[in-house]
CSV table of C-alpha atoms in Angstrom, one decimal:
chain,number,residue,atom,x,y,z
S,1,UNK,CA,7.4,-59.4,79.2
S,2,UNK,CA,6.8,-56.1,77.8
S,3,UNK,CA,3.6,-55.5,75.8
S,4,UNK,CA,4.4,-54.3,72.1
S,5,UNK,CA,3.3,-50.7,71.4
S,6,UNK,CA,0.3,-50.3,69.3
S,7,UNK,CA,0.2,-47.7,66.7
S,8,UNK,CA,-2.7,-45.2,66.8
S,9,UNK,CA,-5.3,-45.6,64.1
S,10,UNK,CA,-4.8,-43.2,61.2
S,11,UNK,CA,-6.9,-40.0,61.3
S,12,UNK,CA,-10.0,-40.2,59.3
S,13,UNK,CA,-9.9,-38.3,56.1
S,14,UNK,CA,-12.8,-36.3,54.5
S,15,UNK,CA,-13.0,-39.2,52.0
S,16,UNK,CA,-13.4,-41.8,54.8
S,17,UNK,CA,-16.1,-39.7,56.4
S,18,UNK,CA,-18.0,-39.4,53.1
S,19,UNK,CA,-17.7,-43.2,52.5
S,20,UNK,CA,-19.0,-43.8,56.0
S,21,UNK,CA,-22.1,-41.7,55.3
S,22,UNK,CA,-22.8,-43.6,52.1
S,23,UNK,CA,-22.5,-47.0,53.9
S,24,UNK,CA,-24.9,-45.7,56.4
S,25,UNK,CA,-27.3,-44.7,53.8
S,26,UNK,CA,-27.1,-48.0,51.9
S,27,UNK,CA,-27.6,-49.8,55.2
S,28,UNK,CA,-30.8,-47.7,56.0
S,29,UNK,CA,-32.2,-48.1,52.6
S,30,UNK,CA,-31.5,-51.9,52.7
S,31,UNK,CA,-33.2,-52.2,56.0
S,32,UNK,CA,-36.3,-50.4,54.5
S,33,UNK,CA,-36.4,-52.7,51.5
S,34,UNK,CA,-36.1,-55.8,53.7
S,35,UNK,CA,-38.9,-54.6,55.9
S,36,UNK,CA,-41.2,-53.7,52.9
S,37,UNK,CA,-40.5,-56.6,50.5
S,38,UNK,CA,-38.0,-59.1,52.2
S,39,UNK,CA,-34.4,-60.2,52.1
S,40,UNK,CA,-34.4,-61.6,48.5
S,41,UNK,CA,-35.8,-58.4,47.1
S,42,UNK,CA,-33.2,-56.3,49.0
S,43,UNK,CA,-30.3,-58.5,47.8
S,44,UNK,CA,-31.5,-58.7,44.3
S,45,UNK,CA,-31.8,-54.9,44.2
S,46,UNK,CA,-28.2,-54.5,45.3
S,47,UNK,CA,-26.9,-57.0,43.0
S,48,UNK,CA,-28.7,-55.5,40.1
S,49,UNK,CA,-27.4,-52.0,41.1
S,50,UNK,CA,-23.8,-53.6,41.2
S,51,UNK,CA,-24.2,-55.1,37.8
S,52,UNK,CA,-25.4,-51.8,36.3
S,53,UNK,CA,-22.5,-49.9,37.8
S,54,UNK,CA,-20.1,-52.5,36.4
S,55,UNK,CA,-21.8,-52.3,33.0
S,56,UNK,CA,-21.6,-48.4,33.2
S,57,UNK,CA,-25.4,-48.1,32.8
S,58,UNK,CA,-26.0,-45.5,35.7
S,59,UNK,CA,-27.2,-42.2,34.6
S,60,UNK,CA,-25.2,-39.3,35.7
S,61,UNK,CA,-22.1,-41.2,36.3
S,62,UNK,CA,-18.9,-39.4,35.7
S,63,UNK,CA,-17.8,-39.9,32.0
S,64,UNK,CA,-21.4,-40.4,30.9
S,65,UNK,CA,-23.0,-38.0,28.4
């Protein structure tokens, strides 16, 4: 039985590379927070950041004056 051909993964875009860099920075910062203050602190901080983003409370965000 012949194996189906697999498509090559799409080429990475500049946006993909930028997002990967941000994920790496968030992961590194998360690890630092866990080492310094534990998992609960790190998770709480990231959840709070997400809530601030959702509520449009981040200073310097596009569209904010």
